[in-house]
């Protein structure tokens, strides 16, 4: 089963920060893959823009090297050559006058115009203003902005205001690349495309839900940024929040941008405040498996968390009484993103075996995307009716064949959605603000209390306190396993 490729309209995509890490690592290799897949039309152009003084030939050489370095497979030389012909470069200063006239001459009026702000958020306002001042945009032009979208509610509001001064909400595409993952979209397909799950998807049948995003990597080269951010801002406020929304939201009336985003917003607004004893922060220590977080960020007194586990309730008709346990961390035992729905015990067992049997639905987002449903069956053999729990395991690769598992990177999908004008997988301004409004008091509480994160070993499952938190509720975390 091979996925269908529908070419998009001709476009000019300007990448501000076109020489930066994100552009070289993700955006440009992603565009190259879409080109190879036949999704980029002949008239499409990508225009890199940054302060570095170089010409288009020089930029094409930079992009060639980046695509070779960051593609999983060695790119076909002829295809790469053809792709590079679609590229242009303009030296530009977001904060000055350099380059804007040249860019205005280059960008065409008769194609979709998209402007990717792949630069730090401190430049968003300057870019928005200059785009407008130089007449580069019209009602149909789009801008794409990267995370982090603010570091608290006030800064997110201020960014929203800066962009709203020149663009309508319909023109603003706020990226959370998690939403572009194939398997994350599958969450909606599983929930709303099957009769089986939705009738049970509520507090009457669901005991609790766990959402885990575990990474094996540390902060790497992002130490300086991460030390000011931490897992709560870097992962929970955006990626885990989005997963929580997709798993908890009401069915939208249609699979349309505002219908989906309205439902997600309602979930965020219904989140309870998190009690301090329902949250555990952690920070990895040095071991033979790796350096300590503090050494990696170069601050021996850092109190930034590289791990968070928390329990939160959703005060609405569907979920009141069902806790959601979220956790994410770096340098954990395995790289794994998984959502687990643990159903309640039967209210009456006719077998009287005394065992505790629960159905557990586990949706693995990465790696080995698939679904496992734990069911109770009779233990095979003679000797009476004894029950055991077994997993019904469906890996999407097994079910669809390797070719059927879509390898499209999240960025590729999202950029094509920008060109198509589909905002379903992008965060709306009010959603981002609501997420910060929930996150801010938690972070302020830590700061006020001088909270010190609990140490945990590299390659472990995180701090023991997180295990205790669930044990107090007579529950256990799923194993962090690949
Ligand atoms: P980066 O490597 O530092 O690149 C920044 C880019 O912006 C460079 O091309 C730089 O080129 C350009 N730039 C800086 N000042 C400029 C100015 N005044 N006018 C025009 N261009 C300017 O940063 P990055 O890692 O690519 O990140 C870009 C954005 O994406 C950031 O907001 C980051 O938080 C976000 N992000 C990055 C990643 C990632 O994996 N890297 C992941 C998620 C989000 P010149 O210096 O030549 O101007």
XYZ file of C-alpha atoms and ligand atoms in Angstrom:
530
model
C 0.000 0.000 0.000
C 1.703 3.212 -1.117
C 0.401 6.592 0.015
C -1.034 8.905 -2.651
C 0.855 12.060 -3.438
C -1.226 15.076 -4.372
C 0.912 17.904 -5.786
C 0.413 21.281 -4.144
C -0.122 24.630 -5.881
C 2.935 26.553 -7.136
C 4.533 28.462 -4.279
C 7.311 30.761 -3.132
C 8.490 29.644 0.289
C 10.842 32.121 1.934
C 12.840 30.600 4.786
C 14.095 33.321 7.106
C 16.987 31.633 8.886
C 17.529 29.510 5.782
C 21.129 28.799 6.818
C 20.307 27.801 10.402
C 20.269 24.430 12.100
C 16.543 23.800 11.763
C 16.489 24.745 8.085
C 19.493 22.534 7.268
C 18.495 19.611 9.474
C 14.738 19.442 8.896
C 13.108 21.961 6.563
C 15.325 21.639 3.495
C 15.828 17.842 3.617
C 12.053 17.594 4.102
C 11.372 19.757 1.061
C 13.820 17.659 -0.937
C 11.905 14.498 -0.028
C 8.631 16.122 -1.099
C 10.309 17.119 -4.355
C 11.427 13.502 -4.926
C 7.902 12.309 -4.120
C 6.541 14.577 -6.865
C 4.673 16.900 -4.544
C 6.559 20.091 -5.397
C 5.318 21.546 -8.653
C 7.687 22.764 -11.358
C 6.913 26.405 -10.544
C 7.688 26.072 -6.829
C 10.587 28.048 -5.378
C 12.353 28.079 -2.048
C 14.128 31.275 -1.101
C 16.670 31.132 1.699
C 17.166 34.385 3.607
C 19.676 35.175 6.342
C 22.337 37.782 7.065
C 25.236 35.691 5.718
C 26.549 37.286 2.554
C 26.451 34.736 -0.234
C 24.858 34.295 -3.636
C 22.380 31.684 -4.808
C 25.173 29.355 -6.013
C 26.769 29.518 -2.567
C 23.433 28.802 -0.896
C 22.753 25.848 -3.154
C 26.142 24.421 -2.106
C 25.230 24.880 1.585
C 21.875 23.163 1.045
C 23.441 20.328 -0.981
C 25.815 19.580 1.918
C 22.975 19.783 4.442
C 20.759 17.378 2.507
C 23.607 14.898 2.139
C 24.426 15.191 5.846
C 20.898 15.004 7.222
C 19.134 12.578 4.880
C 18.701 9.007 6.077
C 19.587 7.652 2.649
C 22.238 8.902 0.240
C 20.324 11.273 -2.039
C 20.199 10.630 -5.763
C 22.578 13.134 -7.334
C 20.427 13.968 -10.360
C 17.324 14.597 -8.207
C 19.322 16.696 -5.785
C 20.670 18.786 -8.680
C 17.139 19.384 -10.001
C 15.828 20.272 -6.542
C 18.613 22.817 -6.024
C 17.511 24.624 -9.198
C 14.352 25.614 -7.286
C 16.420 27.445 -4.675
C 17.344 31.132 -4.472
C 19.071 33.127 -1.755
C 18.761 36.709 -0.545
C 21.041 38.181 2.124
C 18.683 39.978 4.476
C 18.620 41.531 7.908
C 15.386 41.081 9.845
C 16.242 44.173 11.864
C 17.617 46.383 9.109
C 16.942 47.464 5.554
C 19.381 45.104 3.817
C 17.804 42.743 1.340
C 14.120 43.646 1.604
C 13.827 45.330 -1.770
C 15.602 42.427 -3.441
C 13.252 39.987 -1.741
C 10.223 42.021 -2.783
C 11.378 41.850 -6.418
C 11.915 38.105 -6.219
C 8.668 36.981 -4.576
C 5.907 36.407 -7.130
C 2.342 37.634 -6.726
C 0.634 34.840 -8.680
C 1.664 31.888 -6.463
C 1.097 30.904 -2.825
C 3.439 33.002 -0.697
C 4.641 31.446 2.542
C 7.214 32.863 4.962
C 8.855 30.472 7.401
C 10.238 32.264 10.479
C 13.026 29.781 11.255
C 14.740 32.294 13.526
C 14.573 33.070 17.240
C 11.197 34.466 18.454
C 12.833 37.830 19.221
C 12.833 38.446 15.435
C 9.177 37.550 14.783
C 7.861 41.093 15.261
C 10.569 42.622 13.039
C 9.906 40.114 10.277
C 6.143 40.598 10.407
C 6.482 44.353 10.269
C 8.978 44.409 7.394
C 7.024 41.910 5.341
C 4.092 44.259 5.596
C 6.099 47.432 5.057
C 7.628 46.085 1.834
C 4.319 44.879 0.475
C 5.388 41.242 0.419
C 2.141 39.834 1.697
C -1.518 39.800 0.786
C -4.610 38.305 2.409
C -3.627 34.850 1.217
C 0.029 34.895 2.346
C 1.022 32.629 5.238
C 3.621 32.813 7.956
C 5.022 29.827 9.793
C 6.419 30.281 13.280
C 8.493 27.860 15.300
C 8.411 26.843 18.903
C 9.115 28.038 21.502
C 6.028 30.239 21.207
C 6.749 32.265 24.305
C 8.132 31.131 27.631
C 5.051 32.063 29.634
C 1.567 33.481 29.129
C 2.686 37.104 28.922
C 5.356 36.491 26.292
C 3.003 34.279 24.247
C 0.349 37.020 24.351
C 2.892 39.563 23.276
C 4.012 37.370 20.320
C 0.398 36.832 19.333
C -0.161 40.606 19.423
C 2.956 41.266 17.328
C 1.803 38.862 14.645
C -1.853 39.914 14.800
C -0.795 43.493 14.021
C -0.079 42.386 10.444
C -1.664 38.958 9.936
C -5.046 37.348 10.484
C -5.162 34.177 12.560
C -5.959 32.273 9.344
C -2.533 33.258 8.015
C -0.516 32.166 11.064
C 0.798 28.604 11.244
C 2.293 27.836 14.676
C 4.284 24.645 14.413
C 4.215 21.876 16.952
C 5.993 19.236 14.927
C 4.456 16.498 17.095
C 1.153 17.157 15.383
C 2.758 16.415 12.037
C 3.739 12.900 13.021
C 1.837 10.240 11.153
C 1.110 8.286 14.305
C -0.179 11.294 16.202
C -2.753 11.800 13.484
C -3.507 8.127 13.777
C -4.718 8.843 17.286
C -7.649 10.699 15.772
C -8.233 7.960 13.203
C -8.241 5.275 15.899
C -10.590 7.227 18.140
C -13.016 8.637 15.623
C -12.787 6.084 12.808
C -13.757 3.025 14.875
C -17.019 2.168 16.588
C -15.157 0.010 19.063
C -13.374 2.549 21.225
C -15.452 5.696 21.505
C -18.346 4.264 23.596
C -15.810 3.196 26.248
C -13.758 6.383 26.097
C -14.876 8.015 29.342
C -14.521 7.900 33.100
C -17.156 5.192 33.439
C -14.856 2.671 31.757
C -11.385 4.187 31.830
C -9.430 3.904 35.089
C -6.596 6.179 34.021
C -4.511 7.253 31.041
C -0.727 7.470 30.807
C 1.164 9.566 28.286
C 4.896 8.990 28.056
C 7.429 10.710 25.850
C 10.827 9.285 26.792
C 14.101 10.239 25.159
C 17.515 8.598 25.472
C 19.381 11.701 24.368
C 20.521 14.417 26.745
C 20.453 18.135 26.062
C 23.365 17.839 23.613
C 24.244 21.117 21.904
C 21.035 22.810 23.143
C 22.325 23.157 26.735
C 22.135 26.932 26.950
C 18.582 27.078 25.579
C 17.380 24.063 27.540
C 18.739 25.298 30.871
C 16.429 28.324 30.561
C 13.535 26.183 29.455
C 13.336 22.743 31.095
C 11.062 19.810 30.315
C 7.883 21.608 31.387
C 8.279 24.412 28.876
C 10.089 22.404 26.209
C 7.854 19.315 26.142
C 4.819 19.404 28.426
C 3.345 22.800 27.507
C 3.313 21.865 23.823
C 3.905 18.253 22.747
C 2.394 16.395 25.709
C -0.425 18.902 25.916
C -1.267 18.252 22.284
C -1.303 14.485 22.843
C -3.490 14.955 25.895
C -5.892 17.068 23.848
C -6.160 14.533 21.051
C -6.770 11.683 23.460
C -9.275 13.552 25.634
C -11.184 15.842 23.276
C -14.781 15.424 22.202
C -15.315 14.323 18.609
C -15.246 17.418 16.413
C -18.250 17.682 14.115
C -15.934 17.656 11.110
C -12.252 17.086 10.522
C -11.726 20.762 9.858
C -9.161 23.133 11.387
C -11.345 25.187 13.693
C -13.641 22.311 14.621
C -10.624 20.268 15.806
C -8.925 23.202 17.491
C -12.100 24.279 19.295
C -12.327 20.829 20.885
C -8.657 20.812 21.869
C -9.033 24.229 23.473
C -11.965 23.001 25.574
C -9.753 20.235 26.997
C -6.984 22.649 27.978
C -9.485 24.974 29.614
C -10.967 22.083 31.601
C -7.597 20.958 33.025
C -7.409 21.084 36.807
C -4.667 22.918 38.600
C -1.882 20.507 39.456
C -1.241 20.045 43.183
C 2.459 20.292 44.121
C 2.453 16.695 45.427
C 1.109 15.528 42.051
C 4.194 16.553 40.167
C 7.770 15.282 40.202
C 10.691 17.063 38.631
C 13.922 15.256 37.921
C 17.405 15.939 36.658
C 19.837 13.303 35.392
C 23.009 12.601 37.279
C 26.373 11.470 35.957
C 26.940 7.752 35.541
C 29.132 5.542 33.406
C 26.376 5.941 30.785
C 26.673 9.705 30.483
C 27.474 13.123 31.906
C 25.270 14.882 34.432
C 22.708 17.422 33.191
C 24.542 20.181 35.067
C 27.812 19.363 33.303
C 26.087 19.307 29.950
C 24.510 22.730 30.441
C 27.662 24.102 32.093
C 25.985 25.245 35.314
C 26.899 23.274 38.419
C 23.945 24.778 40.334
C 21.271 24.402 37.674
C 17.824 23.565 39.034
C 16.267 23.040 35.616
C 14.294 19.834 35.195
C 15.172 17.316 32.488
C 12.229 15.157 33.616
C 8.640 15.839 34.651
C 5.907 13.457 35.753
C 2.520 14.776 36.774
C -1.028 13.815 37.488
C -3.819 15.976 36.168
C -7.587 15.754 36.077
C -9.972 17.091 33.469
C -13.075 18.649 34.944
C -15.700 17.822 32.390
C -18.559 15.369 32.005
C -16.494 12.788 30.149
C -13.356 12.685 32.292
C -14.161 13.768 35.861
C -12.610 11.106 38.107
C -10.153 9.684 35.566
C -6.593 10.867 36.193
C -4.155 11.496 33.368
C -0.512 10.777 34.164
C 2.002 12.529 31.963
C 5.757 12.055 31.966
C 8.646 13.045 29.793
C 12.364 13.026 30.281
C 15.776 12.985 28.738
C 18.456 10.305 29.156
C 15.893 7.685 30.018
C 16.182 3.966 29.430
C 14.594 3.931 25.984
C 13.248 6.222 23.316
C 9.544 5.711 23.376
C 6.341 7.699 22.981
C 3.253 5.898 24.073
C -0.277 6.553 25.217
C -1.845 3.924 27.409
C -5.507 3.707 28.261
C -6.049 1.475 31.286
C -9.662 0.345 31.543
C -11.448 -0.389 34.809
C -11.792 -3.858 36.270
C -14.947 -5.790 35.501
C -17.672 -4.861 37.966
C -18.417 -8.553 38.405
C -16.307 -11.571 37.426
C -18.140 -14.862 36.931
C -14.846 -16.775 37.214
C -13.996 -15.816 40.758
C -10.286 -16.384 40.178
C -9.438 -13.444 42.413
C -7.002 -12.011 39.878
C -7.062 -8.432 38.714
C -7.733 -8.286 34.992
C -7.936 -5.100 33.034
C -7.995 -4.282 29.375
C -5.119 -2.022 28.458
C -4.989 -0.221 25.143
C -1.582 1.023 24.269
C -0.916 3.253 21.286
C 2.763 3.430 20.414
C 3.734 6.579 18.570
C 7.406 5.784 18.215
C 9.295 3.619 17.585
C 7.461 0.581 16.162
C 4.171 2.426 15.690
C 1.213 0.274 16.483
C -1.507 -0.676 18.889
C -1.540 -3.308 21.586
C -4.737 -4.357 23.279
C -4.357 -6.401 26.442
C -7.207 -8.919 26.711
C -8.040 -11.603 29.220
C -8.305 -15.189 27.958
C -8.365 -18.678 29.395
C -4.980 -20.087 30.212
C -4.580 -22.946 27.729
C -4.719 -26.526 29.015
C -6.635 -28.667 31.426
C -7.230 -28.065 35.087
C -10.044 -25.599 35.292
C -10.722 -22.055 34.275
C -7.663 -19.966 34.960
C -7.379 -16.567 33.324
C -4.361 -14.856 31.862
C -3.835 -11.500 30.176
C -2.290 -11.527 26.721
C -1.480 -8.728 24.319
C -3.137 -8.541 20.925
C -0.286 -6.842 19.191
C -0.741 -4.990 15.961
C 2.314 -3.304 14.585
C 1.337 -1.030 11.711
C 4.398 -2.258 9.790
C 3.121 -5.857 10.069
C -0.401 -4.899 9.111
C 0.436 -2.565 6.249
C 3.792 -3.884 5.079
C 6.918 -1.752 5.347
C 5.901 0.337 2.348
C 2.577 1.059 3.951
C 4.126 2.762 6.964
C 4.421 6.371 5.985
C 7.979 7.593 6.529
C 7.089 11.237 5.909
C 8.815 13.427 8.436
C 6.566 15.735 10.437
C 8.122 18.868 8.898
C 7.465 17.718 5.326
C 3.823 17.108 6.060
C 3.389 20.391 7.885
C 5.078 22.499 5.200
C 2.860 20.944 2.550
C -0.158 21.704 4.758
C 0.938 25.354 4.904
C 1.003 25.511 1.113
C -2.394 23.824 0.941
C -3.734 26.277 3.493
C -4.783 23.594 5.981
C -4.370 24.697 9.611
C -5.722 21.560 11.294
C -2.302 20.453 12.536
C -1.182 23.885 13.727
C -1.837 25.512 17.064
C -4.200 28.420 17.224
C -3.224 31.493 19.252
C -5.866 30.915 21.945
C -4.767 27.286 22.329
C -1.162 28.299 22.988
C -2.247 30.936 25.478
C -4.521 28.487 27.304
C -1.659 25.995 27.546
C 0.596 28.649 29.067
C -2.164 29.767 31.443
C -2.198 26.201 32.809
C 1.608 25.800 32.847
C 2.569 29.174 34.360
C 1.319 28.606 37.946
C 3.155 25.269 38.087
C 6.461 26.847 37.081
C 5.894 29.869 39.317
C 5.203 27.515 42.218
C 8.575 25.790 41.711
C 10.350 29.103 41.517
C 8.644 30.431 44.657
C 9.460 27.267 46.615
C 13.026 27.021 45.286
C 12.180 23.497 44.171
C 15.186 21.246 43.576
C 14.699 18.476 40.983
C 15.113 14.871 42.145
C 18.212 13.183 40.786
C 17.890 10.163 38.528
C 20.391 7.913 36.855
C 21.046 8.087 33.142
C 19.370 5.219 31.280
C 16.876 4.680 34.117
C 13.098 5.136 34.159
C 13.371 8.465 35.979
C 13.265 9.426 39.683
C 11.835 7.036 42.254
C 9.427 9.756 43.431
C 7.516 9.423 40.161
C 7.009 5.714 40.899
C 5.836 6.627 44.394
C 3.378 9.145 43.017
C 1.542 6.382 41.156
C 2.024 3.854 43.951
C 0.071 6.184 46.261
C -2.825 5.799 43.807
C -2.220 1.987 43.654
C -1.121 2.262 40.068
C 2.108 1.614 38.171
C 3.772 3.257 35.234
C 4.185 1.295 32.039
C 7.771 0.172 31.547
C 9.799 2.563 29.427
C 10.810 0.160 26.692
C 11.692 0.534 23.026
P 20.149 28.845 14.362
O 20.897 27.637 13.925
O 20.791 29.758 15.359
O 19.807 29.680 13.049
C 19.291 30.980 13.082
C 19.121 31.478 11.655
O 18.615 32.805 11.701
C 20.404 31.532 10.864
O 20.154 31.240 9.511
C 20.826 33.008 11.005
O 21.674 33.333 9.938
C 19.449 33.671 10.924
N 19.414 35.002 11.545
C 19.804 35.344 12.789
N 19.625 36.683 12.973
C 19.096 37.168 11.838
C 18.686 38.463 11.406
N 18.806 39.549 12.195
N 18.180 38.604 10.182
C 18.048 37.548 9.348
N 18.418 36.280 9.699
C 18.940 36.108 10.920
O 18.735 28.484 14.964
P 17.850 27.184 14.640
O 18.299 26.061 15.516
O 17.816 26.952 13.182
O 16.432 27.630 15.193
C 15.575 28.529 14.505
C 14.259 28.607 15.274
O 13.653 27.328 15.284
C 14.419 28.989 16.741
O 13.289 29.729 17.144
C 14.419 27.649 17.466
O 13.983 27.750 18.794
C 13.420 26.883 16.610
N 13.580 25.424 16.660
C 14.753 24.851 16.301
C 14.858 23.455 16.319
C 16.134 22.760 15.884
O 16.131 21.526 15.833
N 17.187 23.488 15.543
C 13.765 22.667 16.757
C 12.576 23.294 17.116
C 12.494 24.676 17.064
P 22.637 34.621 10.007
O 23.331 34.577 11.330
O 23.547 34.470 8.817
O 21.755 35.797 9.865
